[in-house]
Short mmCIF file of C-alpha atoms in Angstrom, two decimals:
data_model
loop_
_atom_site.label_atom_id
_atom_site.label_comp_id
_atom_site.label_asym_id
_atom_site.label_seq_id
_atom_site.Cartn_x
_atom_site.Cartn_y
_atom_site.Cartn_z
CA MET A 771 103.83 70.16 4.76
CA THR A 772 102.52 72.78 2.47
CA VAL A 773 104.35 74.06 -0.52
CA ALA A 774 103.52 76.38 -3.47
CA ASN A 775 103.00 74.08 -6.53
CA ASN A 776 104.37 74.68 -10.07
CA GLN A 777 101.91 74.37 -12.75
CA THR A 778 102.36 71.12 -14.72
CA SER A 779 102.57 71.52 -18.51
CA SER A 780 102.31 68.79 -21.07
CA GLN A 781 103.75 68.51 -24.67
CA PHE A 782 104.07 66.05 -27.50
CA VAL A 783 107.66 65.13 -28.32
CA ASP A 784 109.16 63.25 -31.26
CA VAL A 785 111.27 60.16 -30.41
CA ALA A 786 112.55 58.51 -33.56
CA GLY A 787 109.25 59.35 -35.38
CA ARG A 788 107.03 58.09 -32.42
CA ARG A 789 105.13 60.66 -30.33
CA VAL A 790 105.31 60.65 -26.75
CA LEU A 791 103.27 62.87 -24.31
CA VAL A 792 105.22 64.29 -21.47
CA ARG A 793 104.05 66.07 -18.49
CA TYR A 794 106.88 68.51 -17.20
CA ALA A 795 107.52 71.39 -14.66
CA GLY A 796 110.60 73.07 -13.06
CA GLU A 797 114.24 73.39 -13.48
CA GLY A 798 117.08 71.94 -11.79
CA PRO A 799 118.61 68.26 -11.51
CA ALA A 800 116.57 66.14 -13.97
CA LEU A 801 114.15 63.67 -12.42
CA VAL A 802 112.02 61.39 -14.49
CA LEU A 803 108.65 59.66 -13.19
CA LEU A 804 107.23 56.47 -14.58
CA HIS A 805 103.55 55.77 -13.81
CA GLN A 806 101.94 52.29 -13.38
CA SER A 807 99.86 50.59 -15.83
CA PRO A 808 97.17 51.01 -17.10
CA GLN A 809 97.33 54.52 -15.83
CA THR A 810 99.07 57.56 -17.42
CA SER A 811 101.38 60.31 -16.14
CA ARG A 812 98.24 61.99 -15.13
CA SER A 813 98.38 59.92 -11.91
CA LEU A 814 101.72 61.60 -10.92
CA ILE A 815 100.78 65.23 -11.18
CA PRO A 816 100.93 65.67 -7.50
CA TRP A 817 104.45 64.36 -7.50
CA ILE A 818 105.33 66.68 -10.43
CA GLU A 819 103.93 69.65 -8.75
CA ARG A 820 105.84 68.98 -5.47
CA LEU A 821 109.15 67.79 -6.83
CA SER A 822 109.28 70.54 -9.44
CA GLN A 823 110.10 73.08 -6.66
CA ASN A 824 113.63 71.77 -6.85
CA TYR A 825 113.99 69.80 -9.87
CA ALA A 826 113.26 69.57 -13.68
CA VAL A 827 110.67 66.87 -13.66
CA PHE A 828 109.62 64.86 -16.58
CA ALA A 829 106.88 62.17 -16.60
CA PRO A 830 106.05 60.54 -19.86
CA ASP A 831 103.04 58.59 -20.76
CA THR A 832 104.19 54.90 -21.30
CA PRO A 833 104.12 53.77 -24.99
CA GLY A 834 100.83 52.71 -25.79
CA PHE A 835 99.09 54.46 -22.78
CA GLY A 836 97.63 58.04 -22.54
CA PHE A 837 98.60 59.94 -25.62
CA SER A 838 101.78 58.18 -26.39
CA ASP A 839 102.25 56.13 -29.50
CA PRO A 840 102.82 52.33 -28.83
CA LEU A 841 106.19 50.83 -29.61
CA PRO A 842 106.26 49.29 -33.19
CA LEU A 843 106.38 45.91 -31.85
CA ALA A 844 103.82 42.97 -31.73
CA GLN A 845 104.81 42.06 -28.14
CA PRO A 846 107.35 44.53 -26.73
CA THR A 847 109.26 43.43 -23.52
CA ILE A 848 110.56 45.12 -20.45
CA PRO A 849 114.01 45.74 -21.90
CA ASP A 850 112.06 47.41 -25.04
CA TYR A 851 110.47 49.84 -22.81
CA ALA A 852 113.73 50.61 -20.97
CA ALA A 853 115.31 51.31 -24.51
CA ALA A 854 112.32 53.66 -25.41
CA LEU A 855 112.95 55.55 -22.02
CA ASN A 856 116.59 55.79 -23.00
CA ALA A 857 115.60 57.21 -26.57
CA LEU A 858 113.25 59.65 -24.82
CA MET A 859 116.15 61.00 -22.59
CA ALA A 860 118.33 61.25 -25.60
CA ALA A 861 115.76 63.30 -27.49
CA LEU A 862 115.33 65.71 -24.52
CA GLY A 863 119.17 66.05 -24.23
CA ILE A 864 119.07 64.64 -20.61
CA LYS A 865 122.43 62.74 -19.99
CA ARG A 866 121.74 61.60 -16.43
CA ALA A 867 118.55 61.66 -14.20
CA LEU A 868 117.01 60.61 -10.95
CA ILE A 869 114.62 57.77 -11.83
CA PHE A 870 111.30 56.89 -9.98
CA GLY A 871 108.95 54.29 -10.88
CA VAL A 872 105.58 53.05 -9.52
CA HIS A 873 104.67 49.15 -9.80
CA THR A 874 104.91 48.39 -13.54
CA GLY A 875 106.69 51.63 -14.00
CA ALA A 876 109.13 50.33 -11.35
CA VAL A 877 109.86 47.30 -13.21
CA THR A 878 110.85 49.49 -16.29
CA ALA A 879 112.79 51.93 -14.07
CA LEU A 880 114.84 49.22 -12.51
CA ARG A 881 115.50 47.56 -16.07
CA PHE A 882 116.59 50.90 -17.44
CA SER A 883 119.01 51.14 -14.40
CA LEU A 884 120.38 47.74 -15.15
CA ASP A 885 120.83 48.48 -18.98
CA TYR A 886 121.75 52.25 -19.08
CA PRO A 887 123.53 52.82 -15.52
CA GLU A 888 125.42 55.82 -16.75
CA ARG A 889 122.14 57.63 -17.24
CA VAL A 890 120.99 57.00 -13.68
CA ALA A 891 121.94 59.37 -10.84
CA GLY A 892 119.64 57.49 -8.44
CA LEU A 893 116.84 54.92 -8.58
CA VAL A 894 113.66 54.70 -6.39
CA CYS A 895 111.09 51.99 -6.99
CA ASP A 896 107.76 52.19 -5.30
CA GLY A 897 106.72 48.41 -5.32
CA TYR A 898 108.99 46.43 -7.48
CA ALA A 899 107.05 43.30 -8.76
CA ARG A 900 108.80 39.89 -8.47
CA PHE A 901 106.02 37.48 -9.24
CA ASN A 902 106.68 33.78 -8.96
CA THR A 903 105.68 31.19 -11.61
CA ASP A 904 102.04 30.47 -10.19
CA GLU A 905 101.24 34.04 -9.65
CA ARG A 906 102.42 34.99 -13.08
CA GLN A 907 100.32 32.28 -14.73
CA LYS A 908 97.15 33.20 -12.87
CA LEU A 909 97.56 36.84 -14.04
CA LEU A 910 98.09 35.90 -17.54
CA ASN A 911 95.13 33.55 -17.48
CA GLY A 912 92.59 36.10 -16.52
CA TYR A 913 93.88 39.48 -15.59
CA LEU A 914 93.94 40.86 -18.91
CA PRO A 915 90.91 40.07 -21.01
CA PRO A 916 90.23 41.77 -24.36
CA PHE A 917 88.52 44.92 -24.38
CA GLU A 918 86.00 44.96 -27.19
CA PRO A 919 83.04 47.30 -27.69
CA ASP A 920 79.48 45.97 -28.13
CA TRP A 921 76.57 47.50 -29.67
CA HIS A 922 74.68 47.71 -26.30
CA GLY A 923 77.54 49.47 -24.44
CA GLY A 924 78.03 46.69 -21.88
CA HIS A 925 81.80 46.82 -22.24
CA LEU A 926 81.61 50.19 -20.34
CA LEU A 927 79.91 49.00 -17.22
CA TRP A 928 82.37 45.95 -17.32
CA LEU A 929 85.21 48.43 -17.40
CA TRP A 930 83.65 50.42 -14.40
CA ALA A 931 83.35 47.45 -12.30
CA ARG A 932 86.81 46.03 -13.24
CA PHE A 933 88.52 49.21 -11.86
CA ARG A 934 86.24 49.05 -8.69
CA GLU A 935 87.23 45.54 -8.09
CA GLN A 936 90.90 46.38 -8.62
CA ASN A 937 90.68 48.48 -5.45
CA LEU A 938 88.89 45.55 -3.57
CA TYR A 939 90.94 42.52 -4.65
CA PHE A 940 94.21 41.57 -6.17
CA PRO A 941 94.18 40.05 -8.55
CA TRP A 942 90.91 42.00 -9.36
CA ASN A 943 89.34 38.99 -11.02
CA VAL A 944 89.54 36.76 -8.03
CA PRO A 945 87.03 38.09 -5.43
CA SER A 946 88.18 35.67 -2.68
CA LYS A 947 88.85 36.36 0.95
CA GLU A 948 92.50 35.62 0.37
CA ALA A 949 92.68 38.22 -2.38
CA ARG A 950 90.90 40.97 -0.44
CA ILE A 951 93.28 43.93 -0.11
CA ALA A 952 93.26 46.77 2.66
CA TYR A 953 92.68 49.60 0.17
CA PRO A 954 90.05 52.45 1.00
CA ALA A 955 87.09 52.57 -1.24
CA PRO A 956 88.03 54.48 -4.38
CA SER A 957 86.25 57.87 -5.03
CA THR A 958 84.15 58.17 -7.94
CA GLU A 959 86.60 60.76 -9.46
CA LYS A 960 89.46 58.23 -9.25
CA LEU A 961 87.42 55.45 -10.79
CA HIS A 962 86.54 57.75 -13.57
CA ALA A 963 90.17 58.82 -14.21
CA ASP A 964 91.48 55.20 -14.16
CA VAL A 965 88.51 54.31 -16.68
CA MET A 966 89.62 57.08 -18.83
CA ASP A 967 93.16 55.88 -18.85
CA LEU A 968 92.17 52.42 -20.10
CA LEU A 969 89.77 53.75 -22.63
CA ASP A 970 92.51 55.71 -24.24
CA ALA A 971 94.76 52.71 -24.51
CA GLY A 972 91.85 50.55 -25.57
CA ASP A 973 92.47 46.87 -26.23
CA GLY A 974 96.19 47.67 -26.48
CA TYR A 975 96.18 48.00 -22.89
CA ARG A 976 97.15 44.33 -22.82
CA VAL A 977 100.37 44.68 -24.67
CA GLY A 978 102.08 47.04 -22.08
CA TYR A 979 100.44 45.64 -19.06
CA ARG A 980 101.52 42.13 -20.04
CA ALA A 981 105.18 43.02 -20.30
CA PRO A 982 105.86 43.44 -16.53
CA PHE A 983 103.85 39.92 -15.90
CA LEU A 984 106.10 38.19 -18.52
CA TYR A 985 109.25 39.69 -17.14
CA ASP A 986 111.15 36.83 -15.44
CA ASP A 987 114.65 38.32 -14.60
CA ALA A 988 114.90 36.96 -11.09
CA THR A 989 118.48 38.55 -10.51
CA ALA A 990 117.91 41.92 -12.21
CA ALA A 991 117.87 43.80 -8.84
CA SER A 992 121.01 41.92 -7.62
CA ARG A 993 122.93 42.96 -10.90
CA LEU A 994 122.27 46.68 -10.45
CA ASN A 995 125.32 49.06 -10.69
CA VAL A 996 123.54 52.20 -9.39
CA THR A 997 122.52 53.64 -6.10
CA GLY A 998 118.96 52.88 -5.42
CA LYS A 999 116.09 52.37 -2.98
CA ILE A 1000 113.35 49.64 -3.33
CA TYR A 1001 110.35 50.66 -1.08
CA TYR A 1002 107.40 48.60 -0.44
CA ARG A 1003 104.50 50.42 1.44
CA ALA A 1004 102.97 47.91 4.12
CA GLU A 1005 99.60 48.24 2.66
CA ASP A 1006 100.73 47.72 -0.86
CA VAL A 1007 99.68 44.38 -2.60
CA LEU A 1008 103.22 43.89 -3.62
CA ALA A 1009 104.66 44.12 -0.07
CA ALA A 1010 104.99 40.30 -0.10
CA HIS A 1011 107.58 40.41 -2.89
CA LEU A 1012 110.17 42.29 -0.50
CA PRO A 1013 111.61 38.78 0.82
CA ARG A 1014 112.10 37.69 -2.81
CA LEU A 1015 114.94 40.28 -3.31
CA GLN A 1016 118.00 38.59 -2.57
CA ASN A 1017 121.80 39.29 -2.79
CA LEU A 1018 121.21 43.09 -3.38
CA PRO A 1019 124.42 45.00 -4.10
CA ALA A 1020 125.60 47.33 -1.22
CA SER A 1021 124.48 50.44 -3.27
CA VAL A 1022 120.76 49.19 -3.19
CA THR A 1023 118.54 48.64 -0.23
CA ALA A 1024 115.11 47.33 -0.14
CA GLU A 1025 112.67 48.54 2.76
CA LEU A 1026 109.11 48.01 4.10
CA LEU A 1027 107.53 51.37 4.84
CA LYS A 1028 104.92 51.99 7.39
CA GLY A 1029 103.07 55.15 7.52
CA GLY A 1030 101.23 55.12 4.00
CA PRO A 1031 102.28 57.68 1.25
CA THR A 1032 103.61 60.17 3.70
CA ALA A 1033 106.38 57.78 4.62
CA LEU A 1034 107.18 57.18 0.91
CA ILE A 1035 107.26 60.75 0.24
CA GLU A 1036 109.58 61.45 3.04
CA LYS A 1037 111.91 58.57 2.20
CA THR A 1038 111.94 59.44 -1.53
CA ASP A 1039 112.45 63.19 -1.15
CA ALA A 1040 115.41 62.58 1.21
CA PHE A 1041 117.00 60.18 -1.05
CA PHE A 1042 116.61 62.57 -4.17
CA ALA A 1043 118.09 65.49 -2.18
CA ALA A 1044 121.03 63.31 -1.37
CA ARG A 1045 121.62 62.15 -5.04
CA ALA A 1046 120.63 65.50 -6.63
CA SER A 1047 124.22 66.56 -7.37
CA HIS A 1048 124.75 63.48 -9.61
CA ALA A 1049 122.08 64.39 -12.09
CA ALA A 1050 122.20 66.73 -15.06
CA VAL A 1051 120.91 70.18 -14.38
CA THR A 1052 118.38 71.43 -16.96
CA VAL A 1053 115.16 73.65 -17.61
CA SER A 1054 112.26 71.21 -18.23
CA ALA A 1055 110.75 73.59 -20.84
CA LYS A 1056 113.84 74.03 -22.86
CA ALA A 1057 114.53 70.21 -22.86
CA ILE A 1058 111.04 69.58 -24.16
CA GLN A 1059 111.53 72.36 -26.83
CA ASN A 1060 114.35 70.19 -28.15
CA ALA A 1061 112.08 67.46 -29.39
CA VAL A 1062 108.63 69.04 -29.80
CA SER A 1063 106.48 67.10 -32.34
CA GLN A 1064 105.81 68.39 -35.64
CA THR A 1065 102.60 66.50 -36.10
CA ARG A 1066 100.88 67.06 -32.67
CA ARG A 1067 101.54 69.75 -30.14
CA MET A 1068 100.14 71.55 -27.05
CA VAL A 1069 99.81 75.22 -27.38
CA GLU A 1070 99.33 77.49 -24.39
CA THR A 1071 96.75 80.26 -24.80
CA PRO A 1072 95.47 82.80 -22.29
CA HIS A 1073 92.40 80.63 -21.42
CA GLY A 1074 93.91 77.20 -21.68
CA ALA A 1075 96.15 74.72 -23.45
CA LEU A 1076 94.88 73.46 -26.86
CA SER A 1077 96.10 70.37 -28.55
CA LEU A 1078 96.71 70.49 -32.24
CA ARG A 1079 96.95 67.83 -34.79
CA LEU A 1080 99.10 68.71 -37.79
CA PHE A 1081 98.85 66.98 -41.10
CA ALA A 1082 101.13 67.79 -43.91
CA ASN A 1083 99.15 66.49 -46.83
CA GLY A 1084 102.13 65.23 -48.97
CA GLY A 1085 105.34 66.84 -49.78
CA ILE A 1086 106.09 70.58 -49.73
CA VAL A 1087 103.82 72.70 -47.60
CA PHE A 1088 102.28 75.84 -49.14
CA GLN A 1089 100.18 78.63 -47.76
CA PRO A 1090 97.27 79.14 -47.13
CA VAL A 1091 96.98 76.62 -44.26
CA ALA A 1092 93.73 74.58 -43.82
CA VAL A 1093 92.20 74.72 -40.56
CA HIS A 1094 89.42 72.11 -39.75
CA LEU A 1095 87.12 71.70 -36.66
CA ASN A 1096 85.56 68.36 -36.08
CA ASP A 1097 82.10 68.26 -34.70
CA ILE A 1098 81.50 68.34 -30.78
CA GLY A 1099 82.01 64.87 -29.42
CA PHE A 1100 84.42 63.65 -32.14
CA GLU A 1101 88.08 63.07 -32.29
CA ALA A 1102 90.21 65.36 -34.47
CA THR A 1103 90.58 63.92 -37.95
CA ILE A 1104 91.66 65.30 -41.26
CA PRO A 1105 88.86 66.12 -43.67
CA VAL A 1106 88.65 64.67 -47.24
CA GLY A 1107 89.27 66.78 -50.32
CA ILE A 1108 92.27 68.76 -48.96
CA PRO A 1109 94.55 69.60 -51.83
CA HIS A 1110 97.98 68.10 -52.11
CA GLY A 1111 100.80 70.17 -50.40
CA THR A 1112 98.48 71.60 -47.82
CA LEU A 1113 99.26 71.81 -44.10
CA VAL A 1114 96.00 70.86 -42.19
CA VAL A 1115 95.81 72.08 -38.60
CA VAL A 1116 92.93 70.45 -36.61
CA PRO A 1117 92.51 71.89 -32.91
CA GLU A 1118 91.15 69.49 -30.47
CA LEU A 1119 88.35 71.15 -28.72
CA PRO A 1120 88.50 71.76 -24.91
CA GLY A 1121 87.95 68.36 -23.29
CA HIS A 1122 88.48 66.47 -26.54
CA GLY A 1123 91.66 64.52 -27.15
CA ALA A 1124 94.62 65.98 -25.27
CA SER A 1125 92.99 69.43 -24.80
CA ARG A 1126 92.04 69.73 -21.11
CA PRO A 1127 88.57 71.11 -20.01
CA TRP A 1128 88.77 74.73 -19.19
CA ALA A 1129 86.87 76.26 -16.13
CA GLY A 1130 84.69 78.82 -17.51
CA ALA A 1131 85.16 77.66 -21.04
CA SER A 1132 82.85 79.52 -23.53
CA ILE A 1133 82.53 79.80 -27.23
CA SER A 1134 84.11 83.23 -27.15
CA THR A 1135 87.16 82.06 -25.23
CA LEU A 1136 87.42 79.13 -27.58
CA VAL A 1137 87.57 81.23 -30.59
CA GLU A 1138 90.13 83.48 -29.17
CA SER A 1139 92.12 80.53 -28.05
CA ILE A 1140 92.15 78.96 -31.54
CA HIS A 1141 92.96 82.34 -33.16
CA CYS A 1142 95.86 82.64 -30.43
CA ALA A 1143 97.19 79.17 -31.11
CA LEU A 1144 97.31 79.72 -34.89
CA ASP A 1145 99.13 83.00 -34.40
CA LYS A 1146 101.72 81.12 -32.26
CA LEU A 1147 102.22 78.45 -35.11
CA GLY A 1148 102.89 81.45 -37.44
CA VAL A 1149 99.66 80.99 -39.49
CA ASN A 1150 98.74 84.17 -41.14
CA GLU A 1151 96.38 83.05 -43.84
CA PHE A 1152 94.15 80.04 -43.88
CA SER A 1153 90.96 78.49 -45.02
CA LEU A 1154 88.52 77.12 -42.73
CA SER A 1155 86.11 74.10 -42.49
CA ALA A 1156 83.88 72.63 -39.82
CA GLU A 1157 81.46 69.90 -39.24
CA GLY A 1158 78.14 69.76 -37.41
CA GLY A 1159 77.76 71.97 -34.28
CA ALA A 1160 81.63 73.20 -34.59
CA GLY A 1161 80.14 75.42 -37.58
CA ALA A 1162 79.31 78.02 -35.17
CA ILE A 1163 82.71 78.08 -33.78
CA ALA A 1164 84.05 78.40 -37.18
CA ALA A 1165 81.75 81.14 -38.37
CA LEU A 1166 82.80 83.26 -35.33
CA LEU A 1167 86.51 82.43 -35.94
CA ALA A 1168 86.17 83.38 -39.48
CA VAL A 1169 84.70 86.85 -38.62
CA LYS A 1170 87.18 87.45 -36.06
CA SER A 1171 90.09 86.61 -38.52
CA GLY A 1172 88.90 88.77 -41.21
CA ALA A 1173 91.15 88.78 -44.22
CA GLN A 1174 93.30 86.09 -42.59
CA CYS A 1175 90.53 83.51 -43.46
CA ARG A 1176 90.29 82.96 -47.28
CA GLY A 1177 87.03 81.13 -46.95
CA ILE A 1178 84.81 78.87 -44.98
CA THR A 1179 83.26 75.40 -45.72
CA LEU A 1180 80.44 74.23 -43.35
CA THR A 1181 79.47 70.44 -43.60
CA ASN A 1182 76.18 69.44 -42.12
CA PRO A 1183 75.78 72.67 -40.06
CA LEU A 1184 72.88 72.92 -37.51
CA PRO A 1185 70.74 75.99 -37.87
CA LEU A 1186 68.03 74.75 -35.43
CA SER A 1187 64.96 76.63 -34.57
CA PRO A 1188 64.41 77.61 -30.98
CA THR A 1189 61.95 74.53 -30.46
CA GLU A 1190 64.54 72.16 -32.15
CA VAL A 1191 67.41 73.65 -29.70
CA THR A 1192 65.12 72.95 -26.79
CA GLN A 1193 64.47 69.34 -27.91
CA PHE A 1194 68.27 68.84 -28.62
CA LEU A 1195 69.48 69.94 -25.33
CA ALA A 1196 66.75 68.13 -23.45
CA LEU A 1197 68.10 64.68 -24.77
CA LEU A 1198 71.79 65.40 -24.13
CA PRO A 1199 73.34 62.92 -21.70
CA ASP A 1200 74.52 63.84 -18.19
CA ALA A 1201 78.25 62.99 -18.42
CA THR A 1202 78.98 63.89 -14.73
CA PRO A 1203 80.94 60.88 -13.26
CA HIS A 1204 78.37 58.80 -11.21
CA SER A 1205 79.37 56.27 -8.56
CA THR A 1206 77.68 53.38 -10.46
CA GLY A 1207 79.10 54.29 -13.87
CA ALA A 1208 75.76 55.38 -15.09
CA HIS A 1209 77.27 58.31 -17.03
CA LEU A 1210 79.05 56.00 -19.29
CA VAL A 1211 75.82 54.17 -20.24
CA ALA A 1212 74.14 57.58 -20.68
CA ALA A 1213 76.62 58.69 -23.01
CA TRP A 1214 76.61 55.43 -25.15
CA ASN A 1215 72.87 55.51 -25.25
CA TRP A 1216 72.83 59.09 -26.52
CA ALA A 1217 75.35 58.49 -29.16
CA ARG A 1218 73.63 55.39 -30.31
CA MET A 1219 70.20 56.93 -30.51
CA LYS A 1220 71.76 59.97 -32.35
CA HIS A 1221 72.44 57.62 -35.22
CA LEU A 1222 69.05 56.34 -35.19
CA PHE A 1223 66.85 59.31 -34.79
CA TRP A 1224 67.46 63.06 -35.41
CA PRO A 1225 68.34 64.42 -31.94
CA TRP A 1226 66.48 67.82 -32.59
CA LEU A 1227 63.28 65.99 -33.18
CA PRO A 1228 60.95 64.21 -30.82
CA GLN A 1229 61.73 60.55 -31.29
CA THR A 1230 58.66 59.61 -33.32
CA SER A 1231 58.55 57.82 -36.81
CA ALA A 1232 59.29 61.17 -38.38
CA ALA A 1233 62.65 61.51 -36.64
CA VAL A 1234 63.73 57.83 -37.90
CA ARG A 1235 67.08 57.86 -39.65
CA HIS A 1236 66.97 54.92 -42.29
CA ILE A 1237 70.69 53.99 -42.13
CA ASP A 1238 72.73 50.93 -41.06
CA ALA A 1239 73.64 50.79 -37.41
CA PRO A 1240 77.23 52.16 -36.98
CA ALA A 1241 79.89 49.58 -36.04
CA PRO A 1242 80.42 49.28 -32.28
CA GLN A 1243 83.95 50.41 -32.62
CA ARG A 1244 83.03 53.57 -34.40
CA LEU A 1245 80.48 54.26 -31.93
CA HIS A 1246 82.91 53.67 -29.11
CA THR A 1247 85.27 56.24 -30.65
CA GLU A 1248 82.60 58.99 -30.40
CA VAL A 1249 81.64 57.96 -26.93
CA LEU A 1250 85.04 58.23 -25.74
CA GLU A 1251 85.16 61.86 -26.59
CA ILE A 1252 81.75 62.52 -25.00
CA ILE A 1253 82.91 60.90 -21.66
CA ARG A 1254 86.04 62.73 -21.83
CA ALA A 1255 84.53 66.11 -22.32
CA GLY A 1256 82.34 65.40 -19.28
CA TRP A 1257 80.12 68.31 -18.18
CA LEU A 1258 81.68 70.27 -20.96
CA PHE A 1259 79.96 68.25 -23.66
CA ALA A 1260 76.52 69.65 -22.93
CA GLU A 1261 78.03 73.05 -22.12
CA MET A 1262 79.54 73.37 -25.53
CA TRP A 1263 76.39 72.31 -27.24
CA ARG A 1264 74.28 74.99 -25.32
CA GLU A 1265 76.86 77.69 -26.31
CA VAL A 1266 76.93 76.71 -30.21
CA LEU A 1267 73.22 76.28 -30.54
CA GLN A 1268 72.60 79.77 -29.19
CA VAL A 1269 74.61 81.33 -32.23
CA ASP A 1270 72.55 82.78 -35.02
CA LEU A 1271 74.78 81.14 -37.78
CA ALA A 1272 73.07 83.06 -40.57
CA ALA A 1273 73.69 86.44 -38.84
CA VAL A 1274 77.25 85.53 -38.10
CA LEU A 1275 78.10 84.41 -41.52
CA ALA A 1276 76.58 87.40 -43.09
CA LYS A 1277 79.37 89.52 -41.49
CA PHE A 1278 82.10 87.40 -43.20
CA GLU A 1279 83.00 88.78 -46.58
CA GLY A 1280 84.95 85.77 -47.90
CA HIS A 1281 84.10 82.50 -49.67
CA ILE A 1282 81.39 80.54 -48.03
CA ASP A 1283 80.60 76.89 -49.00
CA VAL A 1284 77.89 74.85 -47.22
CA THR A 1285 77.61 71.13 -47.85
CA VAL A 1286 75.02 68.71 -46.54
CA ASP A 1287 74.53 65.04 -46.85
CA ASP A 1288 71.66 63.87 -49.14
CA GLU A 1289 69.20 63.39 -46.46
CA ALA A 1290 65.74 65.23 -46.32
CA GLU A 1291 66.12 66.31 -42.85
CA ARG A 1292 69.49 67.80 -43.18
CA LEU A 1293 68.39 69.63 -46.36
CA ARG A 1294 65.41 71.03 -44.68
CA LEU A 1295 67.54 72.38 -41.93
CA VAL A 1296 69.86 74.35 -44.17
CA GLU A 1297 67.11 75.84 -46.27
CA SER A 1298 66.91 78.84 -44.02
CA LEU A 1299 70.67 79.32 -44.04
CA VAL A 1300 70.90 79.03 -47.76
CA SER A 1301 68.08 81.73 -48.40
CA ALA A 1302 69.32 84.13 -45.70
CA LEU A 1303 72.75 84.18 -47.16
CA LYS A 1304 71.65 84.08 -50.89
CA LEU A 1305 73.80 81.14 -51.63
CA GLN A 1306 74.09 79.79 -55.00
CA VAL A 1307 73.70 76.07 -55.94
CA LYS A 1308 77.18 74.31 -56.48
CA VAL A 1309 76.31 70.55 -56.55
CA ASP A 1310 72.73 69.39 -56.54
CA ALA A 1311 72.59 66.26 -58.93
CA GLY A 1312 72.03 62.71 -58.18
CA VAL A 1313 72.58 60.95 -54.77
CA GLY A 1314 75.22 62.31 -52.60
CA PRO A 1315 76.31 65.50 -50.77
CA LYS A 1316 74.78 68.80 -52.05
CA SER A 1317 76.46 72.13 -51.77
CA TRP A 1318 75.78 75.96 -52.09
CA VAL A 1319 78.38 78.55 -52.27
CA ARG A 1320 78.66 82.38 -52.05
#
C-alpha cells in the first residue's frame, strides 16, 4: 500500500524542567509511539509518517536517549519511565491516547497502561519482554558493558561490532549456535544510525537499558484494565516469551504473527482504527506548542530545521542578544565572558547536535537560515561571536544583518592561504559510513592529529603543537559531532575556507574584535587579517589570548 506521507517535525518540549525531544506529525486522535532502547524515536519515523495520515502522532526520545534529558534518578525503574510518559502527556495537554511500544518501549507502554489506564485509548505492544531469572541474570552480567572512550579510538570499533553482533545473536555477547537469530544482515546505514543513537546516550545508555531487564512484575499484563494487543512477530527474538503471558484479561490478547513487518502493520492499523474514537482529538503542532522548551528548540527555516540552544546568563534578559557560533565539528556551548543578564543564542550548525543535515546545504543557505531563525525568535539586535572556521559564517551573517548586528568577535579565525586550504582539505576524514566502521576511526584519527599538528601544515616538525594530549572524553565529544555531520563535515569546511574573511569583514561597519590564543602559528595566521582591516591592539601583553579591535 502506498500513501502520501506527512513530513515529520521535531521539537524540544519542557516537562517539569526536563527537556524532551518529540517527533510529531498529523492531527486527529492522539497516538503515542515508544521506541526500543538504545535507539531513539528516529527509528519510528516510517510509522509516524504513515499513521499521521489519520492521527496526531507523537514519538518522544526516551529519557536519557537521543536528545531527551535523563530522569533525575540514579537508577530509574520502569514505573519511573511510565510516570515520565504521563508527565509528558500532561505537558502536551493530551488526556487520552492510543499507545504503541516496541520491545523495551513496549515494557514502558504496558506499565503506563497499568498505572494510568484512564489515559489509554488502546495499547499495542510489539514484543513484550518477560525474561525469566536465568535470562535476566545473563543479560545483566554482560549485555551492558561500560562505554568509555580511549585515546586510541578502539571504543568506536567495539561499538560498531557490538551493533553488528546484535543483528546476528541474542544476546549479542553470546556468539553461540543457540543464540543465532534469523535476522537479515543489517545495512551499513542501519548500523550507522544505531551506533549514533548509542553515541548520543553515551555510557548513560546502561541506565535506561537496564530498567526493563530489572523489571520483574510477572503479573503486570494480567492486571491490565485497558483494551490491548500484545503481538510477537514470528522472527522476533522475544517470540518465545508469548507462552509466559498467563491469565490475561478478556480485553487483552496476545498473538504470534507470521508475515513479518507487514502483518504487524496490518494488525496494528486495524486495532488503532477500531479504538480511535476513544482517544482525544488534537493537532500535533498545537499540542507541542503548549510545552515548547525555553532553553532549546527547533526552528523551521526555508532551507531546513535549525536547533538552537538558549542560555539566559542570569536573571533578567536584556537586549542586545548575544549570538554565538561554535567551530565546525564542535557541539554548541556558551562562550566565556558573556555579560550578566544576556540571552545567548547558539545555533547548532546543520548536521551538528539536533540540526539535521540539509540536502544542498551551503554557507549562503546557512547564513539565511540563521538570520531567519533569529527573526522568528524576535531578535532584532544582537552581538555576534564565532570560533575557528565558523568565523566565515559569522562574518557573512554580520554583513547580511547590517545594523542589527552591533559587533562581531572572532576567536582563532582561520584566514588560510590557498596552499594551506589545499593541505587542510586533503587531510579531512571521509565520514561517509563504511561497512567496516572505518569512517569512525577516520574521524577519530583526524581529530586526534588535529590536536598534535596544525592541520593546515604538512605534518613535519614545523607543524607540531606542543600541548598536552586532550582527555579521551573531550576528544570523543568532538568526534561525535564529526561523525554526526558525516559528508557535511568536509563540505562545510570547503565552503568556509573559500571565504575571503578580510574582504567580507571590510564590508561590515560595526565593531570588530579578533582574539587568538598565544601560539605562534595562530598569531602568524591572523597577521594578514589584522593588517587588511587596520585593527588596533587591544590585548598583547604576557602569556594568554591576544586581541585586536576596530
